[in-house]
PDB file of C-alpha atoms in Angstrom:
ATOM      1  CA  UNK A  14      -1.411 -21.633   0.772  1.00 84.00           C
ATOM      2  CA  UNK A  15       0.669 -20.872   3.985  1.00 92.00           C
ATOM      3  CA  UNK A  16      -0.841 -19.013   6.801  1.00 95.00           C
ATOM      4  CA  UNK A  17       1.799 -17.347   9.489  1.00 97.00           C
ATOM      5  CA  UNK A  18       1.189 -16.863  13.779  1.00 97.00           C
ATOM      6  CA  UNK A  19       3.265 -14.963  15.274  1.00 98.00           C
ATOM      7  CA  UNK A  20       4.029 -14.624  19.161  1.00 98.00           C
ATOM      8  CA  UNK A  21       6.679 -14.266  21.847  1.00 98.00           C
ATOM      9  CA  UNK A  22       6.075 -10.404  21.214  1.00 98.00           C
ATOM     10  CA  UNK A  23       5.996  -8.534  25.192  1.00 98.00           C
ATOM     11  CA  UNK A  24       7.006  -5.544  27.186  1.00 98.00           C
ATOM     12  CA  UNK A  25      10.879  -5.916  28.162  1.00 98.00           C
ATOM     13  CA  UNK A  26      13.519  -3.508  29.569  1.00 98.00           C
ATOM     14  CA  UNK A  27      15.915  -2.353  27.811  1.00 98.00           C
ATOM     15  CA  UNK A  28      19.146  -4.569  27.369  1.00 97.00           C
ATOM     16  CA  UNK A  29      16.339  -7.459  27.536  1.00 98.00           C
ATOM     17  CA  UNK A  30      15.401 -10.476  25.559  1.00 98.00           C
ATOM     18  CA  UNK A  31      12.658 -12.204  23.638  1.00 98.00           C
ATOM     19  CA  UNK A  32      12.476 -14.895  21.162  1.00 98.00           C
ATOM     20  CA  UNK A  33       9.697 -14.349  18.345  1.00 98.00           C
ATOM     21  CA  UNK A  34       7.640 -17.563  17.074  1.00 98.00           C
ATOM     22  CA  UNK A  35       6.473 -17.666  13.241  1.00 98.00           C
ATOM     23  CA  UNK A  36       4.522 -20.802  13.269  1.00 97.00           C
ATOM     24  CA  UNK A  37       3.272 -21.775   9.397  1.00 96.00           C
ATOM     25  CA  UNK A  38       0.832 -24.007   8.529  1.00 92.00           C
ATOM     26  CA  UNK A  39       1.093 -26.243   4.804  1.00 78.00           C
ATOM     27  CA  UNK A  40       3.030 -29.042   4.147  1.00 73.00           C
ATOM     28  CA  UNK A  41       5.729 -27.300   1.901  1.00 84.00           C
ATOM     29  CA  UNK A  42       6.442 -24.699   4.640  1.00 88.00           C
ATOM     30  CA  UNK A  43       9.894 -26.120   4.717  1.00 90.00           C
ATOM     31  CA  UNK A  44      10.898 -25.000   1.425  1.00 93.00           C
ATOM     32  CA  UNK A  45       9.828 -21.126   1.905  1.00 95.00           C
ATOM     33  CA  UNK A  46      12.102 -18.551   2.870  1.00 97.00           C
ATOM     34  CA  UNK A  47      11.105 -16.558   5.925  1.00 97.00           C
ATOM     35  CA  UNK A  48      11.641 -13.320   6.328  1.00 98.00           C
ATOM     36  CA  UNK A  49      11.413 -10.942   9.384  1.00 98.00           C
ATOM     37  CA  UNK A  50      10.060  -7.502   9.156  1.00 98.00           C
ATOM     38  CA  UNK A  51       9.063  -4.364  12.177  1.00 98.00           C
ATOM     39  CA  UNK A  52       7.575  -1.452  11.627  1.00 97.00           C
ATOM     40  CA  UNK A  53       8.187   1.487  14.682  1.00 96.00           C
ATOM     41  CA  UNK A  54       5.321   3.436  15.780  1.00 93.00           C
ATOM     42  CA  UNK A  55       4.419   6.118  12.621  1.00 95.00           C
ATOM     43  CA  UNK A  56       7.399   4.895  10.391  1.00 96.00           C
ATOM     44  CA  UNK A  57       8.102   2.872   7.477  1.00 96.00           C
ATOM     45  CA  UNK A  58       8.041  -1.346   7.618  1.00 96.00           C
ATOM     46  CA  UNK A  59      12.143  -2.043   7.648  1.00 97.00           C
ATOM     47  CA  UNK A  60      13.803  -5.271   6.704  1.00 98.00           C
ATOM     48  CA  UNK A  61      15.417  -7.274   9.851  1.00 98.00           C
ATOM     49  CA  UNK A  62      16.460 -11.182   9.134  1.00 98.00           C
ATOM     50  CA  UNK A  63      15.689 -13.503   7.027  1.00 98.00           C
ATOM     51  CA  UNK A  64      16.599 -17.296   6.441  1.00 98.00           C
ATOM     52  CA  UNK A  65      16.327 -19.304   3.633  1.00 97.00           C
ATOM     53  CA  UNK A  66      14.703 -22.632   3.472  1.00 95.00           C
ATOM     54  CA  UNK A  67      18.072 -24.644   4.671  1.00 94.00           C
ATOM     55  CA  UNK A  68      19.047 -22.091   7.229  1.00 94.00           C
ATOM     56  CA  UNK A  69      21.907 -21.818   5.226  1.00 95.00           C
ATOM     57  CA  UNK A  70      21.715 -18.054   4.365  1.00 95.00           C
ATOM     58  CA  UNK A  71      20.755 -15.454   7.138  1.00 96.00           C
ATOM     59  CA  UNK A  72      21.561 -11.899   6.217  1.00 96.00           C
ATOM     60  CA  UNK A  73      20.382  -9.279   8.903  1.00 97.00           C
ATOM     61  CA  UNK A  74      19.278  -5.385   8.799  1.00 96.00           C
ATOM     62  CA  UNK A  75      23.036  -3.857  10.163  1.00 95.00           C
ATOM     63  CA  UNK A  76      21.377  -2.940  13.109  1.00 92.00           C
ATOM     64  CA  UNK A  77      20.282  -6.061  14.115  1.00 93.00           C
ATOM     65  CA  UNK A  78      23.751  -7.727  13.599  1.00 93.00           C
ATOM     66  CA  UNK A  79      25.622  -9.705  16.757  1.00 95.00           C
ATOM     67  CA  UNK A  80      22.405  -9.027  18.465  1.00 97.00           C
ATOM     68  CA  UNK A  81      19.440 -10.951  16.894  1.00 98.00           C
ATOM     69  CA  UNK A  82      19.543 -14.465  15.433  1.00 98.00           C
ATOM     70  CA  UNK A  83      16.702 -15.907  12.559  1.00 98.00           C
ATOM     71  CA  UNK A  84      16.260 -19.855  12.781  1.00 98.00           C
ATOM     72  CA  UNK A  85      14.059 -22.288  11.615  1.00 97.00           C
ATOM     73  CA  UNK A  86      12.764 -26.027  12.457  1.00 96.00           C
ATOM     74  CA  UNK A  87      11.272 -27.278   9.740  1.00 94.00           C
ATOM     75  CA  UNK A  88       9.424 -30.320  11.156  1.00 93.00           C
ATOM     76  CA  UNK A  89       8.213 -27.880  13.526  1.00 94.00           C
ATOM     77  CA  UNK A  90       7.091 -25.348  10.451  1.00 95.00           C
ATOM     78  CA  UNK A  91       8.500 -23.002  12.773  1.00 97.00           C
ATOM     79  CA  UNK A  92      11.204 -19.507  12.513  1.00 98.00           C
ATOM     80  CA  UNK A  93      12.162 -17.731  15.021  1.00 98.00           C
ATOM     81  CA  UNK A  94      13.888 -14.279  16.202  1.00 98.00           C
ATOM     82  CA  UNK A  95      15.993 -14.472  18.973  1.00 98.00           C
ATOM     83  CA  UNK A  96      16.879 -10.950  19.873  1.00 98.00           C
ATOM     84  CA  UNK A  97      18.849  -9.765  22.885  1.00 98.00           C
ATOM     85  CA  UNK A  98      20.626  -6.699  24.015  1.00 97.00           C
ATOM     86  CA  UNK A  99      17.023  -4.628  23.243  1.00 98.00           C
ATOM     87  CA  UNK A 100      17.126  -1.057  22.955  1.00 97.00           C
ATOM     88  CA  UNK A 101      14.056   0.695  22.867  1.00 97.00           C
ATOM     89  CA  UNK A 102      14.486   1.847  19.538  1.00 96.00           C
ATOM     90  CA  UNK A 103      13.888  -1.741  18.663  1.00 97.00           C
ATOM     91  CA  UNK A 104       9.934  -0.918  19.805  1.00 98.00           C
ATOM     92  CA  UNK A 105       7.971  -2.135  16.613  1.00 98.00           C
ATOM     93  CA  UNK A 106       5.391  -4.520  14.898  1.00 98.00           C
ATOM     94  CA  UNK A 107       7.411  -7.844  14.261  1.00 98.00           C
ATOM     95  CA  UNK A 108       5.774  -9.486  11.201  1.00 98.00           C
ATOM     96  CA  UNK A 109       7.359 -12.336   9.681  1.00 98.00           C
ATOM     97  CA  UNK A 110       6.720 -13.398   5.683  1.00 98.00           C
ATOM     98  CA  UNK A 111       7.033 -16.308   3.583  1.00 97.00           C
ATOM     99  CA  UNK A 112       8.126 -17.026  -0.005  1.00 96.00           C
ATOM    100  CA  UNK A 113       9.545 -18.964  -2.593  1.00 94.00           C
ATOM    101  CA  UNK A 114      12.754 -17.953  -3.583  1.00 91.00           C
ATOM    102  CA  UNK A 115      14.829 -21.275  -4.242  1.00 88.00           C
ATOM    103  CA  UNK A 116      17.854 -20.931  -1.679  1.00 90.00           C
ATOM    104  CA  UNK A 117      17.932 -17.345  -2.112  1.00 92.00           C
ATOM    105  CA  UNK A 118      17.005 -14.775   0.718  1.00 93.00           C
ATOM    106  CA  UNK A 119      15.265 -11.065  -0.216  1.00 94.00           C
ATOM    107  CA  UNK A 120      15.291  -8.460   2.047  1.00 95.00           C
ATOM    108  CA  UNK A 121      12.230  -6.675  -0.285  1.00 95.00           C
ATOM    109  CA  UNK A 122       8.823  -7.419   1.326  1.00 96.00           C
ATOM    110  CA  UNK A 123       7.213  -6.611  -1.730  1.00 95.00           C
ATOM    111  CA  UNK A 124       8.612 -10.475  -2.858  1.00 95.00           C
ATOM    112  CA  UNK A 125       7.277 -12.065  -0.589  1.00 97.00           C
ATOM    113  CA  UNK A 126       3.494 -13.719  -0.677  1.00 95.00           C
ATOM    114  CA  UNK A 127       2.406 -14.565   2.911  1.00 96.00           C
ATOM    115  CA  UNK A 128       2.230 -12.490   5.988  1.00 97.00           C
ATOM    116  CA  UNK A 129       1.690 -13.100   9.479  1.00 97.00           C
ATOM    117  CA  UNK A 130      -0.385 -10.176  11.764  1.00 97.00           C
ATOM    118  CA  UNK A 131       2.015  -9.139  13.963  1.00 98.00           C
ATOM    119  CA  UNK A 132       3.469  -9.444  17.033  1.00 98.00           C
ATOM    120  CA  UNK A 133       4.379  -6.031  19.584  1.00 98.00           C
ATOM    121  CA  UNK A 134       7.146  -5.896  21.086  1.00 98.00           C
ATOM    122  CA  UNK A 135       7.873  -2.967  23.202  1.00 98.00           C
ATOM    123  CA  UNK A 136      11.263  -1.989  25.019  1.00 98.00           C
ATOM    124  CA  UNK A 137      11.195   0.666  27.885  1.00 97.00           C
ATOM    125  CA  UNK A 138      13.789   2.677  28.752  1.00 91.00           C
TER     126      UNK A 138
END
């Protein structure tokens, strides 16, 4: 069983920055692959980062590329999203997700088996 917090979400202007927190609990967090989700206001959940358990694979959403970075500590059972240059189309529900995918990464949510609740992150204009 892993459960997932989530913070670091905020109100920032655009061409901003924040750094999201997925803190896990269990002792085999470190061999999950974490993935990074939003979902705007009234639209569908999208696919942003995700890092397998070695940090050795990161693919982003092509959106997100060259302006938000996925990373991991593992004795800290801890991911996180660093995102800068914020536009406010970037205005979502950051939920991050855990499973078990060997040293694969999946940018389907429907794979994975643990959610977090969300963190808001709004960017004005």
């Amino acid at each position: 069983q892993v459960q997932l917090v989530e913070s670091g979400g905020g109100l920032v202007q655009t061409g901003g920055s924040l750094r999201l927190s997925c803190a896990a609990s269990g002792r085999t967090f470190s061999s999950y692959t974490v993935g990074w989700f939003r979902q705007p206001p009234g639209k569908e959940r999208e696919f942003v980062a995700s890092i397998n358990w070695s940090g050795s694979s990161t693919p982003y959403a092509d959106s997100m590329k060259g302006r938000f970075t996925i990373s991991r500590d593992n004795a800290k059972n801890t991911v996180y999203l660093q995102m800068n240059s914020l536009k406010p189309e970037d205005t979502a529900v950051y939920v991050c997700a855990a499973g078990r995918f060997g040293s694969a990464t999946t940018r389907y949510p429907a794979a994975y088996d643990y959610w977090g609740q969300g963190t808001q992150v709004t960017v004005s204009a």
